[in-house]
Amino acid sequence: MVGTSSQSDFSNKEDMYVHSMTLKQAKKLLNSPRSRQVITLASCGGKKVGVVECGDPNGFPVLWFTGNMGPALSILLYHDIAERHRIRFVCVDRPGYNSSDDIYSEHGVPDLFEFADMVNELTLLLRMWQFGLATFSLGAVYGLAYSLSFPERLKGPIFMVSPWLSVKTPGTSTMYKGIARYAPNFLIRTTLSTLPHMSNFLNMWNTLGSSPVKTSRRTSSSTSSSMSAMSDDDDIDNANIDSITFSIAPGRSYIHNQIYNNGLWNLQNRTGAHLDAMVALEKIDWGFTYEETTYPIKAFVGDIDENVPIQAWMYMSNKMNNIKLNVIEGGGHYLLYRMDFMEDLFAQIERSVYP
């Protein structure tokens, strides 16, 4: 079966791609009590978890699991989109990031199902009785673990952006395979969290504030695919990072700088990136495989993603019965910084959680 899909229509093209935000608005968001919540968990002996919220405080709750080195405050980039789509957007700092304690029973050893239990308690404390779930990159692994433990708490499919895969999957990056096989745990922090991600973080700026590159979406499962073409626009791959910073709204630029600085601070002072790296490289047992999951998934993967190559996801999508794979032509790993893509994603999330 072949189908087509198109971008949503927006009244303001500039806002669609740039999402204007003043410096005053950005600072207000960052200093809001919603952006600085610390919740105490009874089941973990009084340990604490940092939480950030944005969007419509009375909207339908949607939980976002970000990728490695991604602080919860990164969701503030989507405040206006979430508000427009009636979404109460919530993100948790995973154990070892910012205000979040290491909640694992074996200190320094991540357990995906213990994390799921923690999230279950946390969402009840936040009065999120049922909620949508969306993830970026490594957040997919944590999200799928939650779906195996508490599927009744979720509404709509899990929306996964550039989802991580087991490094054992055919077609995955040989670099990550090598690190997983040969790097001892004490080297993971520098080999995984610093070099590849700092390089990719700089490349990420190529999408900030830009109009979309030639983009099409091909949707596939083990039996179906769909394709649609989108518009061409200027390519800014060779642009200077400082110029790109000033080409977007000053408030968004300020938040991006805060995300970057917070990521570096966590890398140097906290254990979260190291714990995430252990998960990403499967230095600990996940306790499940993607093929064993049953909860519906809607995944979005760029066809030039160097972190999780498209061929690996094409292989995996044929092994799973619960996934619709959407391939974004011209898309790299950091689709979440493409505001045109995120606008369309939030529109899909809104349709899935509201009757």
GROMACS .gro file of C-alpha atoms in nm:
model
  355
    1MET     CA    1   0.000   0.000   0.000
    2VAL     CA    2   0.132   0.344  -0.097
    3GLY     CA    3   0.008   0.667   0.056
    4THR     CA    4   0.114   1.030   0.059
    5SER     CA    5   0.141   1.288   0.332
    6SER     CA    6   0.205   1.662   0.335
    7GLN     CA    7   0.319   1.924   0.582
    8SER     CA    8   0.064   2.103   0.790
    9ASP     CA    9  -0.034   2.453   0.676
   10PHE     CA   10   0.081   2.746   0.888
   11SER     CA   11  -0.026   3.106   0.876
   12ASN     CA   12   0.322   3.246   0.935
   13LYS     CA   13   0.600   3.087   0.732
   14GLU     CA   14   0.876   3.268   0.923
   15ASP     CA   15   0.744   3.145   1.257
   16MET     CA   16   0.723   2.795   1.110
   17TYR     CA   17   1.099   2.780   1.061
   18VAL     CA   18   1.245   3.038   1.298
   19HIS     CA   19   0.998   3.047   1.588
   20SER     CA   20   1.070   3.402   1.698
   21MET     CA   21   1.149   3.445   2.065
   22THR     CA   22   1.287   3.749   2.241
   23LEU     CA   23   1.569   3.731   2.492
   24LYS     CA   24   1.327   3.845   2.763
   25GLN     CA   25   1.087   3.561   2.680
   26ALA     CA   26   1.369   3.306   2.686
   27LYS     CA   27   1.494   3.419   3.027
   28LYS     CA   28   1.140   3.415   3.163
   29LEU     CA   29   1.099   3.056   3.046
   30LEU     CA   30   1.432   2.948   3.194
   31ASN     CA   31   1.354   3.111   3.529
   32SER     CA   32   0.996   2.987   3.551
   33PRO     CA   33   0.913   2.756   3.845
   34ARG     CA   34   0.787   2.507   3.584
   35SER     CA   35   1.142   2.487   3.449
   36ARG     CA   36   1.306   2.420   3.785
   37GLN     CA   37   1.102   2.149   3.956
   38VAL     CA   38   1.269   1.899   4.187
   39ILE     CA   39   1.046   1.609   4.293
   40THR     CA   40   1.122   1.382   4.590
   41LEU     CA   41   1.046   1.013   4.538
   42ALA     CA   42   0.918   0.803   4.826
   43SER     CA   43   1.003   0.468   4.667
   44CYS     CA   44   1.369   0.559   4.615
   45GLY     CA   45   1.444   0.656   4.973
   46GLY     CA   46   1.380   1.024   4.924
   47LYS     CA   47   1.599   1.064   4.617
   48LYS     CA   48   1.525   1.356   4.387
   49VAL     CA   49   1.441   1.399   4.020
   50GLY     CA   50   1.461   1.720   3.818
   51VAL     CA   51   1.164   1.803   3.594
   52VAL     CA   52   1.102   2.072   3.332
   53GLU     CA   53   0.761   2.160   3.189
   54CYS     CA   54   0.652   2.395   2.913
   55GLY     CA   55   0.358   2.449   2.680
   56ASP     CA   56  -0.004   2.457   2.795
   57PRO     CA   57  -0.019   2.383   3.171
   58ASN     CA   58  -0.379   2.265   3.124
   59GLY     CA   59  -0.310   2.066   2.809
   60PHE     CA   60  -0.286   1.691   2.763
   61PRO     CA   61   0.044   1.574   2.919
   62VAL     CA   62   0.314   1.438   2.692
   63LEU     CA   63   0.638   1.303   2.836
   64TRP     CA   64   0.961   1.352   2.641
   65PHE     CA   65   1.271   1.135   2.688
   66THR     CA   66   1.570   1.314   2.539
   67GLY     CA   67   1.899   1.170   2.414
   68ASN     CA   68   2.242   1.135   2.573
   69MET     CA   69   2.377   1.465   2.709
   70GLY     CA   70   2.037   1.625   2.652
   71PRO     CA   71   1.924   1.822   2.958
   72ALA     CA   72   1.553   1.846   3.033
   73LEU     CA   73   1.562   2.222   2.977
   74SER     CA   74   1.605   2.156   2.604
   75ILE     CA   75   1.226   2.120   2.574
   76LEU     CA   76   1.189   2.495   2.632
   77LEU     CA   77   1.266   2.533   2.261
   78TYR     CA   78   0.920   2.390   2.197
   79HIS     CA   79   0.717   2.599   2.441
   80ASP     CA   80   0.524   2.790   2.174
   81ILE     CA   81   0.459   2.480   1.962
   82ALA     CA   82   0.339   2.280   2.262
   83GLU     CA   83   0.115   2.564   2.376
   84ARG     CA   84  -0.034   2.601   2.029
   85HIS     CA   85  -0.111   2.228   2.014
   86ARG     CA   86  -0.260   2.214   2.367
   87ILE     CA   87   0.023   1.999   2.502
   88ARG     CA   88   0.161   2.004   2.854
   89PHE     CA   89   0.516   1.906   2.758
   90VAL     CA   90   0.719   1.741   3.036
   91CYS     CA   91   1.079   1.622   3.044
   92VAL     CA   92   1.272   1.443   3.317
   93ASP     CA   93   1.643   1.479   3.384
   94ARG     CA   94   1.755   1.118   3.395
   95PRO     CA   95   1.960   0.993   3.691
   96GLY     CA   96   2.293   1.173   3.718
   97TYR     CA   97   2.188   1.489   3.533
   98ASN     CA   98   2.149   1.826   3.707
   99SER     CA   99   1.928   1.782   4.018
  100SER     CA  100   1.847   1.415   3.954
  101ASP     CA  101   2.003   1.161   4.190
  102ASP     CA  102   2.128   0.819   4.089
  103ILE     CA  103   1.816   0.620   4.177
  104TYR     CA  104   1.948   0.278   4.080
  105SER     CA  105   1.967   0.006   4.342
  106GLU     CA  106   2.322  -0.073   4.232
  107HIS     CA  107   2.488   0.266   4.233
  108GLY     CA  108   2.632   0.365   3.894
  109VAL     CA  109   2.470   0.073   3.713
  110PRO     CA  110   2.164   0.173   3.507
  111ASP     CA  111   1.855  -0.046   3.516
  112LEU     CA  112   1.594   0.041   3.254
  113PHE     CA  113   1.306  -0.112   3.446
  114GLU     CA  114   1.402   0.064   3.769
  115PHE     CA  115   1.396   0.384   3.563
  116ALA     CA  116   1.048   0.288   3.439
  117ASP     CA  117   0.931   0.241   3.799
  118MET     CA  118   1.072   0.582   3.889
  119VAL     CA  119   0.893   0.747   3.597
  120ASN     CA  120   0.570   0.575   3.692
  121GLU     CA  121   0.583   0.719   4.044
  122LEU     CA  122   0.695   1.058   3.918
  123THR     CA  123   0.411   1.093   3.669
  124LEU     CA  124   0.157   1.008   3.937
  125LEU     CA  125   0.305   1.279   4.160
  126LEU     CA  126   0.274   1.518   3.866
  127ARG     CA  127  -0.092   1.416   3.827
  128MET     CA  128  -0.030   1.272   3.481
  129TRP     CA  129  -0.279   0.985   3.498
  130GLN     CA  130  -0.245   0.904   3.129
  131PHE     CA  131  -0.002   1.067   2.892
  132GLY     CA  132   0.157   1.062   2.549
  133LEU     CA  133   0.520   0.961   2.508
  134ALA     CA  134   0.779   1.094   2.264
  135THR     CA  135   1.154   1.029   2.255
  136PHE     CA  136   1.474   1.140   2.087
  137SER     CA  137   1.773   0.917   2.013
  138LEU     CA  138   1.873   0.714   2.323
  139GLY     CA  139   1.547   0.816   2.490
  140ALA     CA  140   1.381   0.549   2.274
  141VAL     CA  141   1.543   0.271   2.478
  142TYR     CA  142   1.407   0.415   2.804
  143GLY     CA  143   1.068   0.477   2.643
  144LEU     CA  144   1.033   0.121   2.520
  145ALA     CA  145   1.126  -0.014   2.864
  146TYR     CA  146   0.847   0.199   3.010
  147SER     CA  147   0.599   0.072   2.749
  148LEU     CA  148   0.677  -0.287   2.847
  149SER     CA  149   0.613  -0.213   3.215
  150PHE     CA  150   0.318   0.029   3.207
  151PRO     CA  151   0.146   0.029   2.866
  152GLU     CA  152  -0.189   0.118   3.027
  153ARG     CA  153  -0.053   0.460   3.126
  154LEU     CA  154   0.019   0.562   2.766
  155LYS     CA  155  -0.210   0.716   2.508
  156GLY     CA  156  -0.142   0.713   2.136
  157PRO     CA  157   0.168   0.560   1.976
  158ILE     CA  158   0.518   0.631   2.102
  159PHE     CA  159   0.665   0.900   1.875
  160MET     CA  160   1.037   0.827   1.833
  161VAL     CA  161   1.268   1.081   1.666
  162SER     CA  162   1.602   0.945   1.539
  163PRO     CA  163   1.567   0.646   1.775
  164TRP     CA  164   1.874   0.463   1.897
  165LEU     CA  165   1.925   0.097   1.811
  166SER     CA  166   2.121  -0.185   1.966
  167VAL     CA  167   2.481  -0.167   1.843
  168LYS     CA  168   2.440  -0.535   1.760
  169THR     CA  169   2.187  -0.452   1.487
  170PRO     CA  170   2.320  -0.514   1.134
  171GLY     CA  171   2.402  -0.184   0.967
  172THR     CA  172   2.477   0.016   1.282
  173SER     CA  173   2.784   0.240   1.304
  174THR     CA  174   3.112   0.048   1.306
  175MET     CA  175   3.255   0.317   1.533
  176TYR     CA  176   2.997   0.249   1.804
  177LYS     CA  177   3.036  -0.125   1.756
  178GLY     CA  178   3.410  -0.086   1.814
  179ILE     CA  179   3.368   0.131   2.123
  180ALA     CA  180   3.111  -0.111   2.266
  181ARG     CA  181   3.339  -0.408   2.210
  182TYR     CA  182   3.677  -0.271   2.311
  183ALA     CA  183   3.640   0.039   2.530
  184PRO     CA  184   3.647  -0.022   2.907
  185ASN     CA  185   3.386   0.157   3.112
  186PHE     CA  186   3.624   0.425   3.241
  187LEU     CA  187   3.693   0.538   2.882
  188ILE     CA  188   3.332   0.551   2.768
  189ARG     CA  189   3.278   0.900   2.899
  190THR     CA  190   3.541   1.050   2.670
  191THR     CA  191   3.507   0.818   2.371
  192LEU     CA  192   3.128   0.834   2.335
  193SER     CA  193   3.011   1.147   2.511
  194THR     CA  194   3.281   1.392   2.407
  195LEU     CA  195   3.419   1.334   2.060
  196PRO     CA  196   3.125   1.214   1.847
  197HIS     CA  197   2.863   1.425   2.021
  198MET     CA  198   3.066   1.746   2.029
  199SER     CA  199   3.123   1.711   1.655
  200ASN     CA  200   2.757   1.637   1.593
  201PHE     CA  201   2.653   1.917   1.825
  202LEU     CA  202   2.843   2.165   1.607
  203ASN     CA  203   2.688   2.016   1.294
  204MET     CA  204   2.349   2.057   1.458
  205TRP     CA  205   2.377   2.435   1.418
  206ASN     CA  206   2.341   2.386   1.042
  207THR     CA  207   1.968   2.335   1.094
  208LEU     CA  208   1.896   2.613   1.344
  209GLY     CA  209   1.665   2.874   1.207
  210SER     CA  210   1.694   2.745   0.852
  211SER     CA  211   1.422   2.678   0.601
  212PRO     CA  212   1.393   2.308   0.517
  213VAL     CA  213   1.625   2.133   0.280
  214LYS     CA  214   1.469   1.917   0.010
  215THR     CA  215   1.270   1.678   0.220
  216SER     CA  216   1.040   1.387   0.158
  217ARG     CA  217   0.887   1.139   0.391
  218ARG     CA  218   0.871   0.771   0.312
  219THR     CA  219   0.661   0.569   0.553
  220SER     CA  220   0.717   0.197   0.573
  221SER     CA  221   0.641  -0.104   0.783
  222SER     CA  222   0.719  -0.462   0.690
  223THR     CA  223   0.443  -0.439   0.426
  224SER     CA  224   0.390  -0.075   0.328
  225SER     CA  225   0.562   0.250   0.227
  226SER     CA  226   0.465   0.606   0.140
  227MET     CA  227   0.647   0.905  -0.007
  228SER     CA  228   0.588   1.275  -0.036
  229ALA     CA  229   0.811   1.555  -0.162
  230MET     CA  230   0.859   1.886   0.015
  231SER     CA  231   1.014   2.216  -0.089
  232ASP     CA  232   1.373   2.311  -0.172
  233ASP     CA  233   1.546   2.596   0.001
  234ASP     CA  234   1.893   2.731   0.070
  235ASP     CA  235   2.156   2.495   0.207
  236ILE     CA  236   2.360   2.649   0.489
  237ASP     CA  237   2.597   2.360   0.550
  238ASN     CA  238   2.900   2.584   0.503
  239ALA     CA  239   2.771   2.872   0.712
  240ASN     CA  240   2.967   3.003   1.008
  241ILE     CA  241   2.830   2.893   1.345
  242ASP     CA  242   2.830   3.247   1.485
  243SER     CA  243   2.637   3.371   1.183
  244ILE     CA  244   2.380   3.096   1.227
  245THR     CA  245   2.342   3.185   1.594
  246PHE     CA  246   2.242   3.537   1.501
  247SER     CA  247   2.023   3.424   1.212
  248ILE     CA  248   1.770   3.279   1.457
  249ALA     CA  249   1.566   3.464   1.716
  250PRO     CA  250   1.782   3.594   2.005
  251GLY     CA  251   1.575   3.409   2.264
  252ARG     CA  252   1.614   3.075   2.086
  253SER     CA  253   1.985   3.142   2.045
  254TYR     CA  254   2.008   3.207   2.420
  255ILE     CA  255   1.830   2.880   2.504
  256HIS     CA  256   2.053   2.685   2.265
  257ASN     CA  257   2.358   2.828   2.440
  258GLN     CA  258   2.212   2.727   2.777
  259ILE     CA  259   2.154   2.372   2.649
  260TYR     CA  260   2.513   2.353   2.523
  261ASN     CA  261   2.663   2.490   2.844
  262ASN     CA  262   2.446   2.269   3.062
  263GLY     CA  263   2.544   1.963   2.858
  264LEU     CA  264   2.912   2.040   2.906
  265TRP     CA  265   2.863   2.105   3.277
  266ASN     CA  266   2.691   1.770   3.321
  267LEU     CA  267   2.965   1.597   3.126
  268GLN     CA  268   3.233   1.744   3.351
  269ASN     CA  269   3.054   1.734   3.688
  270ARG     CA  270   2.782   1.468   3.687
  271THR     CA  271   2.749   1.100   3.596
  272GLY     CA  272   2.439   1.105   3.375
  273ALA     CA  273   2.616   1.106   3.038
  274HIS     CA  274   2.831   0.814   3.153
  275LEU     CA  275   2.525   0.619   3.270
  276ASP     CA  276   2.355   0.688   2.937
  277ALA     CA  277   2.663   0.577   2.748
  278MET     CA  278   2.658   0.246   2.935
  279VAL     CA  279   2.302   0.199   2.815
  280ALA     CA  280   2.376   0.307   2.458
  281LEU     CA  281   2.672   0.070   2.427
  282GLU     CA  282   2.491  -0.211   2.611
  283LYS     CA  283   2.751  -0.233   2.883
  284ILE     CA  284   2.446  -0.331   3.086
  285ASP     CA  285   2.173  -0.571   2.978
  286TRP     CA  286   1.864  -0.382   2.855
  287GLY     CA  287   1.641  -0.668   2.964
  288PHE     CA  288   1.453  -0.674   2.632
  289THR     CA  289   1.499  -0.647   2.257
  290TYR     CA  290   1.313  -0.415   2.020
  291GLU     CA  291   1.159  -0.718   1.852
  292GLU     CA  292   0.994  -0.813   2.182
  293THR     CA  293   0.810  -0.482   2.216
  294THR     CA  294   0.442  -0.469   2.126
  295TYR     CA  295   0.329  -0.112   2.194
  296PRO     CA  296   0.260   0.088   1.872
  297ILE     CA  297   0.551   0.305   1.756
  298LYS     CA  298   0.575   0.584   1.502
  299ALA     CA  299   0.943   0.644   1.423
  300PHE     CA  300   1.112   0.920   1.222
  301VAL     CA  301   1.460   0.856   1.084
  302GLY     CA  302   1.680   1.077   0.864
  303ASP     CA  303   1.827   0.904   0.561
  304ILE     CA  304   2.170   1.065   0.623
  305ASP     CA  305   2.179   0.996   0.998
  306GLU     CA  306   2.539   0.900   1.078
  307ASN     CA  307   2.469   0.799   1.438
  308VAL     CA  308   2.195   0.548   1.355
  309PRO     CA  309   2.224   0.466   0.983
  310ILE     CA  310   1.901   0.423   0.791
  311GLN     CA  311   2.000   0.073   0.672
  312ALA     CA  312   2.001  -0.044   1.034
  313TRP     CA  313   1.648   0.085   1.084
  314MET     CA  314   1.526  -0.064   0.757
  315TYR     CA  315   1.654  -0.399   0.883
  316MET     CA  316   1.493  -0.356   1.225
  317SER     CA  317   1.157  -0.235   1.089
  318ASN     CA  318   1.124  -0.568   0.909
  319LYS     CA  319   1.175  -0.749   1.239
  320MET     CA  320   0.909  -0.553   1.431
  321ASN     CA  321   0.533  -0.578   1.393
  322ASN     CA  322   0.449  -0.264   1.591
  323ILE     CA  323   0.629   0.013   1.403
  324LYS     CA  324   0.561   0.262   1.124
  325LEU     CA  325   0.893   0.394   0.999
  326ASN     CA  326   0.900   0.739   0.843
  327VAL     CA  327   1.218   0.818   0.649
  328ILE     CA  328   1.302   1.189   0.621
  329GLU     CA  329   1.509   1.249   0.309
  330GLY     CA  330   1.793   1.493   0.369
  331GLY     CA  331   1.751   1.450   0.745
  332GLY     CA  332   2.041   1.382   0.981
  333HIS     CA  333   2.031   1.271   1.343
  334TYR     CA  334   1.924   1.604   1.493
  335LEU     CA  335   1.576   1.625   1.344
  336LEU     CA  336   1.454   1.771   1.673
  337TYR     CA  337   1.624   2.102   1.587
  338ARG     CA  338   1.431   2.128   1.261
  339MET     CA  339   1.138   2.342   1.371
  340ASP     CA  340   0.933   2.262   1.061
  341PHE     CA  341   0.965   1.893   1.144
  342MET     CA  342   0.882   1.948   1.511
  343GLU     CA  343   0.574   2.153   1.424
  344ASP     CA  344   0.444   1.864   1.217
  345LEU     CA  345   0.537   1.616   1.492
  346PHE     CA  346   0.340   1.810   1.754
  347ALA     CA  347   0.040   1.824   1.521
  348GLN     CA  348   0.052   1.443   1.496
  349ILE     CA  349   0.090   1.407   1.872
  350GLU     CA  350  -0.208   1.638   1.928
  351ARG     CA  351  -0.426   1.428   1.699
  352SER     CA  352  -0.321   1.110   1.879
  353VAL     CA  353  -0.395   1.223   2.237
  354TYR     CA  354  -0.712   1.426   2.184
  355PRO     CA  355  -1.040   1.256   2.084
   0.00000   0.00000   0.00000
